PDB file of C-alpha atoms in Angstrom:
ATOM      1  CA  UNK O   1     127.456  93.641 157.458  1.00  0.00           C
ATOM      2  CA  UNK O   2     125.384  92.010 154.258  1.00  0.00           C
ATOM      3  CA  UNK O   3     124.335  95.148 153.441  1.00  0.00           C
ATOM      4  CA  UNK O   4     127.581  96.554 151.041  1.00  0.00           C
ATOM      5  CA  UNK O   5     127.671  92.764 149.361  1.00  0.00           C
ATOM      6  CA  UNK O   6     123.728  92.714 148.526  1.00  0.00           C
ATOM      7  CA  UNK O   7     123.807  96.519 146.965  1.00  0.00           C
ATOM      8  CA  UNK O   8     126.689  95.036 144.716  1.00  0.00           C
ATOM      9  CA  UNK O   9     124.754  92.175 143.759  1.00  0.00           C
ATOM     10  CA  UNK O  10     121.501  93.889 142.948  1.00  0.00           C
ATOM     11  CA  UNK O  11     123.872  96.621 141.050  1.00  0.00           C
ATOM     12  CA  UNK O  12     126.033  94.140 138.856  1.00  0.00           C
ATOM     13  CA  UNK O  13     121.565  91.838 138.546  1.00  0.00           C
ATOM     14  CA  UNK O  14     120.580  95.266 137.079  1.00  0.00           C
ATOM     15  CA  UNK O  15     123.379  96.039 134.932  1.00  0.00           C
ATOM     16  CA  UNK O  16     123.855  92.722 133.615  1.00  0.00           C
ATOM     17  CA  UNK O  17     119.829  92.037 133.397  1.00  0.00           C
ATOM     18  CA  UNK O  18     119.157  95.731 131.839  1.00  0.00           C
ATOM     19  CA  UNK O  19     121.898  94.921 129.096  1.00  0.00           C
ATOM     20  CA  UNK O  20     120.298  91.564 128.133  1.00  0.00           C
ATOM     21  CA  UNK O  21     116.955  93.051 127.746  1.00  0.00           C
ATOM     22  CA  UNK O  22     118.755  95.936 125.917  1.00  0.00           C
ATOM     23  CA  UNK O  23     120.523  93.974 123.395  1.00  0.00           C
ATOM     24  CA  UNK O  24     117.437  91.658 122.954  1.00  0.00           C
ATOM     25  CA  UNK O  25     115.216  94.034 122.357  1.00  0.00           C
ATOM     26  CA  UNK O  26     117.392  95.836 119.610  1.00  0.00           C
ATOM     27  CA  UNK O  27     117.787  92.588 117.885  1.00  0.00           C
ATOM     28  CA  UNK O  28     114.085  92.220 117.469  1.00  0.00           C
ATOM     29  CA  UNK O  29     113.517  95.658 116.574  1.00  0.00           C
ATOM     30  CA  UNK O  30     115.395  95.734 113.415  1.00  0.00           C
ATOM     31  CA  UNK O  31     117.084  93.081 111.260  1.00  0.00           C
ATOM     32  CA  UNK O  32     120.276  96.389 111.152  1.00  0.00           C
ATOM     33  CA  UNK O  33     120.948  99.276 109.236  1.00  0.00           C
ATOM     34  CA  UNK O  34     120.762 100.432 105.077  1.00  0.00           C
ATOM     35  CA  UNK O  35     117.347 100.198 104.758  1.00  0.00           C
ATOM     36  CA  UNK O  36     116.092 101.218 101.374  1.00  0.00           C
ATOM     37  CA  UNK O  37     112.374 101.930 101.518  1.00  0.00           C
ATOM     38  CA  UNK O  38     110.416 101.614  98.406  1.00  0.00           C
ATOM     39  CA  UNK O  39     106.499 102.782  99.592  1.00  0.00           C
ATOM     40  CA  UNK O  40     105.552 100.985 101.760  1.00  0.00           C
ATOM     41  CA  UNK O  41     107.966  98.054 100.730  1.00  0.00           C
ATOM     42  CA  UNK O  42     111.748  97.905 102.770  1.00  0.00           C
ATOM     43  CA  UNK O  43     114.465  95.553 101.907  1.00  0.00           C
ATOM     44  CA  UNK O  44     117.923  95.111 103.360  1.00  0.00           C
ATOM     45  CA  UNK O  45     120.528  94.416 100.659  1.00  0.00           C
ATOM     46  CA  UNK O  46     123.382  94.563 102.933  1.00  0.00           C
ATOM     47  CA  UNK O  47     122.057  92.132 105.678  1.00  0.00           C
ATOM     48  CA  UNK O  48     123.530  89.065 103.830  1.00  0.00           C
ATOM     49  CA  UNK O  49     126.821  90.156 103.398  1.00  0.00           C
ATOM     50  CA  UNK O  50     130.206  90.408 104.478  1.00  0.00           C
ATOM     51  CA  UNK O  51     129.388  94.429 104.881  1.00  0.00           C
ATOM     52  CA  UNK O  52     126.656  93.892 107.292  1.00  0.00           C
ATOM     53  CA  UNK O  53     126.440  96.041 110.051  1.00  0.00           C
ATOM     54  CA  UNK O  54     127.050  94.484 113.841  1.00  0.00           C
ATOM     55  CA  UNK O  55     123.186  94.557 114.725  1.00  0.00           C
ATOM     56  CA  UNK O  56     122.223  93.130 111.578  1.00  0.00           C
ATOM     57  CA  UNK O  57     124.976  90.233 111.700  1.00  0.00           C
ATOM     58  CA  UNK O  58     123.868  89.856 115.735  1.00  0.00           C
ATOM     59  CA  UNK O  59     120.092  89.825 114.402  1.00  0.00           C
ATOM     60  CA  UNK O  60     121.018  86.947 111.285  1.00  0.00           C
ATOM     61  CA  UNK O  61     122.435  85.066 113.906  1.00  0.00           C
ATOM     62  CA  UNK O  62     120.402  85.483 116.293  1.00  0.00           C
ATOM     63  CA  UNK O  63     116.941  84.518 113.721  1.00  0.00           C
ATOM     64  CA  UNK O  64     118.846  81.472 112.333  1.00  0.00           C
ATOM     65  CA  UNK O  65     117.625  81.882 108.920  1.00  0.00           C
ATOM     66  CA  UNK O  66     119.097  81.142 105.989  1.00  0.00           C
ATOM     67  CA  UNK O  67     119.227  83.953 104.012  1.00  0.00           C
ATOM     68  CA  UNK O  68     119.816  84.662 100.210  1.00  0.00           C
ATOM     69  CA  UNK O  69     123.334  86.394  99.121  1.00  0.00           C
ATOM     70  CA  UNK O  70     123.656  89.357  97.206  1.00  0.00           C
ATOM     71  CA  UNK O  71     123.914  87.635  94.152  1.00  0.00           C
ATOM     72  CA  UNK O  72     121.028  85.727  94.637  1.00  0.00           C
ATOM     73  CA  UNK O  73     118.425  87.584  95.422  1.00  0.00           C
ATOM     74  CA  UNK O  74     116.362  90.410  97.223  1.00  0.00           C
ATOM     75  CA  UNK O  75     113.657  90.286 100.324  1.00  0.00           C
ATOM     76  CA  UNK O  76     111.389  93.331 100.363  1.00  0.00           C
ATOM     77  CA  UNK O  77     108.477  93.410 102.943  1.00  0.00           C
ATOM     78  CA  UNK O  78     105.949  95.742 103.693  1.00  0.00           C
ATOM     79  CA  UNK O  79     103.970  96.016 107.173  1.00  0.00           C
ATOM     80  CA  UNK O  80     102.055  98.719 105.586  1.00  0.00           C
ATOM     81  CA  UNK O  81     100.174  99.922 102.679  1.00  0.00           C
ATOM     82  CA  UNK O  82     100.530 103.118 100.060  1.00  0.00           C
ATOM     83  CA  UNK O  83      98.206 105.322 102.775  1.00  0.00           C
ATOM     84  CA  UNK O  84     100.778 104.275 105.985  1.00  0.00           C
ATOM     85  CA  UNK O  85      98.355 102.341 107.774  1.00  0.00           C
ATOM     86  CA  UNK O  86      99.233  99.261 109.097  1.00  0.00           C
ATOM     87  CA  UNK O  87      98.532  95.839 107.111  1.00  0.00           C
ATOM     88  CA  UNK O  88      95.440  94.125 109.132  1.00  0.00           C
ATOM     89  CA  UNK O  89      94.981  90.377 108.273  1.00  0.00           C
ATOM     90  CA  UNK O  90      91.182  91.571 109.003  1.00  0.00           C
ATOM     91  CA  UNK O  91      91.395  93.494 105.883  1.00  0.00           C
ATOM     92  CA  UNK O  92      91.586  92.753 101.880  1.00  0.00           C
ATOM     93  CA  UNK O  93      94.125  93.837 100.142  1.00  0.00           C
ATOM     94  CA  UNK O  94      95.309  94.453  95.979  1.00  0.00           C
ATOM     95  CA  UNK O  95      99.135  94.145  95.301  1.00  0.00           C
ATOM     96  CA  UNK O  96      99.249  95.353  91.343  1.00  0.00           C
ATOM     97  CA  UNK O  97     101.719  96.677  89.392  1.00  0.00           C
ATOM     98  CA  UNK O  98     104.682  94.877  88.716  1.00  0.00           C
ATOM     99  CA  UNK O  99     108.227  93.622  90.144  1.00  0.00           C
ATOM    100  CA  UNK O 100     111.529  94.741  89.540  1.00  0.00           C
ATOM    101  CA  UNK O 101     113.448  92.671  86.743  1.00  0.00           C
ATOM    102  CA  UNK O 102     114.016  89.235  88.303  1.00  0.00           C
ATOM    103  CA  UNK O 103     114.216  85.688  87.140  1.00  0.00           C
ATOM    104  CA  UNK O 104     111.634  84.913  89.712  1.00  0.00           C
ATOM    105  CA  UNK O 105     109.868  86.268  92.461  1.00  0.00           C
ATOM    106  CA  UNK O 106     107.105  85.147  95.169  1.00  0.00           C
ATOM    107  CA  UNK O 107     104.884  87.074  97.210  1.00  0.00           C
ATOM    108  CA  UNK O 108     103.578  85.428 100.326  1.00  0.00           C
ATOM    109  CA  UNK O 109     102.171  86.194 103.749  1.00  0.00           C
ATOM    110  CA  UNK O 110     103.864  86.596 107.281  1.00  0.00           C
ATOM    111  CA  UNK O 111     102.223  87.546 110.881  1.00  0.00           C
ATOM    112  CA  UNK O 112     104.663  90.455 112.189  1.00  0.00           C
ATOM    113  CA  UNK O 113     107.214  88.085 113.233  1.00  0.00           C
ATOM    114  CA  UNK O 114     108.224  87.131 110.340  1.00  0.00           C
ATOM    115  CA  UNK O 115     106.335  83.452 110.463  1.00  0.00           C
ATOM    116  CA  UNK O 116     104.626  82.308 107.591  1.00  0.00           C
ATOM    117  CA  UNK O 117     100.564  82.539 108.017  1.00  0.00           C
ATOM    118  CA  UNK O 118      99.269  78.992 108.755  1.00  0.00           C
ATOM    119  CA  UNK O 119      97.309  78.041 105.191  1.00  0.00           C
ATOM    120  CA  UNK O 120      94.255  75.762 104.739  1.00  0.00           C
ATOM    121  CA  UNK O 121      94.878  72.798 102.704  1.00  0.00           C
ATOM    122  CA  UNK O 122      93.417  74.228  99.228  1.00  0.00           C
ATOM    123  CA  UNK O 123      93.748  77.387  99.695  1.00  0.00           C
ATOM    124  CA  UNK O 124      96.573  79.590  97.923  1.00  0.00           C
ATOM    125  CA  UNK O 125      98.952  81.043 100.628  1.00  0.00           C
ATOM    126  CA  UNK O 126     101.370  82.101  98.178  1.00  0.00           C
ATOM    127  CA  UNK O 127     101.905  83.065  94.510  1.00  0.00           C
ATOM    128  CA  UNK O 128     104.834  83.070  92.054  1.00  0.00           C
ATOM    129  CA  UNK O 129     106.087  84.817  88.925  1.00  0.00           C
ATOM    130  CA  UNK O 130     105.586  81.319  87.168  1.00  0.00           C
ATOM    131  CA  UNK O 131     101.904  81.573  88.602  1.00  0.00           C
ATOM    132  CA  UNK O 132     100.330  84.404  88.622  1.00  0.00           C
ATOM    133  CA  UNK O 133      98.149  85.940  85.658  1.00  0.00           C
ATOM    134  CA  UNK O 134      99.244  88.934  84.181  1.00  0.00           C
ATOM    135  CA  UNK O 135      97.451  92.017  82.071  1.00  0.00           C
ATOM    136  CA  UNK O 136      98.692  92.470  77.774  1.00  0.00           C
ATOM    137  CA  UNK O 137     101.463  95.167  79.581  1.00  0.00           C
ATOM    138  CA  UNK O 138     102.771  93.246  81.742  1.00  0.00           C
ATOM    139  CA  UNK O 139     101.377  94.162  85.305  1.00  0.00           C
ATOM    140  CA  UNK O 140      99.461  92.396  87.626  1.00  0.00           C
ATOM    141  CA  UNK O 141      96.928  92.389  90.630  1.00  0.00           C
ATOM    142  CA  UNK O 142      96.468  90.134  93.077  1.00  0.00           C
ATOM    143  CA  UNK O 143      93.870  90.258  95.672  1.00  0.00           C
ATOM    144  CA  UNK O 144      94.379  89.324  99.278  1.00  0.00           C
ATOM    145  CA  UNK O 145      91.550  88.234 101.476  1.00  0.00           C
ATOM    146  CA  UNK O 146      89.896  85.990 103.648  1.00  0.00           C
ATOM    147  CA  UNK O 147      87.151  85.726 100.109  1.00  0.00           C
ATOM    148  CA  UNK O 148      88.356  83.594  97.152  1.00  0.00           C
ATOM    149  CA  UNK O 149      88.500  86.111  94.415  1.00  0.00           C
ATOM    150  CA  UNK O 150      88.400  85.866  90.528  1.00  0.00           C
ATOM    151  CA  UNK O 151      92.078  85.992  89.155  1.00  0.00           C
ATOM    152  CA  UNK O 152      95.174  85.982  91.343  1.00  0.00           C
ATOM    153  CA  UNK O 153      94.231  85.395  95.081  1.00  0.00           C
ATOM    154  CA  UNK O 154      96.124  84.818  98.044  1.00  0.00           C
ATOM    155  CA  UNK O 155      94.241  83.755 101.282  1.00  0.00           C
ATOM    156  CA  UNK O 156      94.091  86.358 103.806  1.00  0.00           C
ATOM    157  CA  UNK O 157      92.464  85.679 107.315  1.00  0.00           C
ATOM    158  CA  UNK O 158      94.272  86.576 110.753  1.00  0.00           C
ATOM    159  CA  UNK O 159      93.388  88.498 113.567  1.00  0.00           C
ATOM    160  CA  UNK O 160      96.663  90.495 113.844  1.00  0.00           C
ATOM    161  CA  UNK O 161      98.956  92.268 112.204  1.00  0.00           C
ATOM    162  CA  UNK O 162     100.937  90.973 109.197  1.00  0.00           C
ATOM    163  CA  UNK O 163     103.338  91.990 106.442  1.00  0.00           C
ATOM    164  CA  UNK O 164     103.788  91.247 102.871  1.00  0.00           C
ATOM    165  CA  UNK O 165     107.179  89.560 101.505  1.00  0.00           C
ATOM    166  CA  UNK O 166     107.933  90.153  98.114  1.00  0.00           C
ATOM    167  CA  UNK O 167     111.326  87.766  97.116  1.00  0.00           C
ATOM    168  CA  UNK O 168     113.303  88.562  94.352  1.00  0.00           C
ATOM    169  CA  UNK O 169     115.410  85.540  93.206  1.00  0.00           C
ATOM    170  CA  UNK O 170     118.495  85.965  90.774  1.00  0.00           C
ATOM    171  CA  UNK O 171     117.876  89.451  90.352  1.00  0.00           C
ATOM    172  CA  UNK O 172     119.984  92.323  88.989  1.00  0.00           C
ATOM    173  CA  UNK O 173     118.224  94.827  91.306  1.00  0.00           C
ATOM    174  CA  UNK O 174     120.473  93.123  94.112  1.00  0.00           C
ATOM    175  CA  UNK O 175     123.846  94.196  92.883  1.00  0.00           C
ATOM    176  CA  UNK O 176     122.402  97.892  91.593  1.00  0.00           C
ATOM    177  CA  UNK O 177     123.287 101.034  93.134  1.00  0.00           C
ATOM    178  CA  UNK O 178     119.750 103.018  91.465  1.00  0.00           C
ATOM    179  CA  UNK O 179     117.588 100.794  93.896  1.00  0.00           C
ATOM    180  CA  UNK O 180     115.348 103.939  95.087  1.00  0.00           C
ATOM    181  CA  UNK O 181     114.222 104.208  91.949  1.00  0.00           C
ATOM    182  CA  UNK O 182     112.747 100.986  91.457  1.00  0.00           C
ATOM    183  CA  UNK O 183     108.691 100.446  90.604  1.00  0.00           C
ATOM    184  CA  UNK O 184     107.387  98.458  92.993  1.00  0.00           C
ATOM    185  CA  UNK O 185     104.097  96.595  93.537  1.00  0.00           C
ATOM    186  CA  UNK O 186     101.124  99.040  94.932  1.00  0.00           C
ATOM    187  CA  UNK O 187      99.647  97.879  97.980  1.00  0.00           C
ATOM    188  CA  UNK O 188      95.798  99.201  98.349  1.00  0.00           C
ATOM    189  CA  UNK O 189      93.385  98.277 100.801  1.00  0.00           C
ATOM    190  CA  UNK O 190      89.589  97.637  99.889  1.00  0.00           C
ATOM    191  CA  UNK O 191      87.693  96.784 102.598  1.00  0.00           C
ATOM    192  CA  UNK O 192      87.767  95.192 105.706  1.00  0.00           C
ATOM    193  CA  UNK O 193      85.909  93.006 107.927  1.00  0.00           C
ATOM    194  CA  UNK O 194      84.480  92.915 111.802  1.00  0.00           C
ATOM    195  CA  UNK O 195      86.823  91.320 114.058  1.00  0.00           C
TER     196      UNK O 195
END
């Protein structure tokens, strides 16, 4: 007699459950579609737009960030370095070369969520265009590590995983249909440490 109405209810539990988890888990697996990969950096130009895909509006909702427009700017980050292995925060890193044209730009430090790395008063845990020292031609290098280092330094020390994120402000690059051929910022590894 309970039989019939306790198979529909653990049908429509697992249909209804199985699609939350679905669309969840999509949402947090990528911020949507028209990813341009530079190395190992990848931006979205179309996420803040009118012309975003429906996962990546769902995931901008969803993340309740504020993000920049087109006009104003570009986010590249990079969960991995120029040999494809994954960024460790029990590793040091150099970022050198230089950025694409922008008014500014700043490169700081994220866990793989996305949340900024937790900083200790004193210590650099990001650097700026306006900031950061640069060679005669123009490029740059900037170590990453849980070690101060001479020149440009950024403080590296987590257990886990992390990801670089390089933001372009007021940039032309943004608007530009040649963004694959953009010089990006080299990310090298050079040593890491016991866990």
């Amino acid at each position: 007699m309970f039989r019939l109405p306790l198979l529909i209810l653990l049908s429509l539990v697992i249909a209804f459950g199985g699609g939350m988890w679905s669309a969840s888990r999509v949402l947090t697996a990528t911020s949507g579609f028209g990813a341009i990969s530079l190395g190992p950096w990848v931006g979205y130009p179309e996420l803040q737009t009118a012309s975003a895909d429906p996962f990546a509006k769902a995931h901008r909702a969803s993340d309740g960030r504020i993000l920049l427009g087109r006009a104003e700017g570009l986010v590249f980050t990079a969960s991995e370095d120029q040999d494809g292995d994954a960024l460790s925060g029990l590793c040091s890193y150099e970022v050198s070369g230089q950025t694409p044209p922008a008014r500014f730009w700043t490169l700081r430090t994220t866990d793989n969520a996305g949340t900024p790395l937790p900083a200790a008063e004193m210590f650099p845990a990001s650097l700026t265009s306006w900031t950061t020292l640069r060679e005669p031609d123009g490029t740059f290098r900037i170590t990453l590590s849980a070690k101060p280092a001479t020149g440009n330094w950024i403080r590296l020390d987590a257990d886990s995983g992390v990801a670089f994120v390089l933001t372009l402000i007021d940039t032309p690059t943004a608007g530009s249909a040649g963004l694959i051929e953009l010089d990006m910022p080299t990310i090298r590894q050079i040593g890491c440490r016991d866990a």
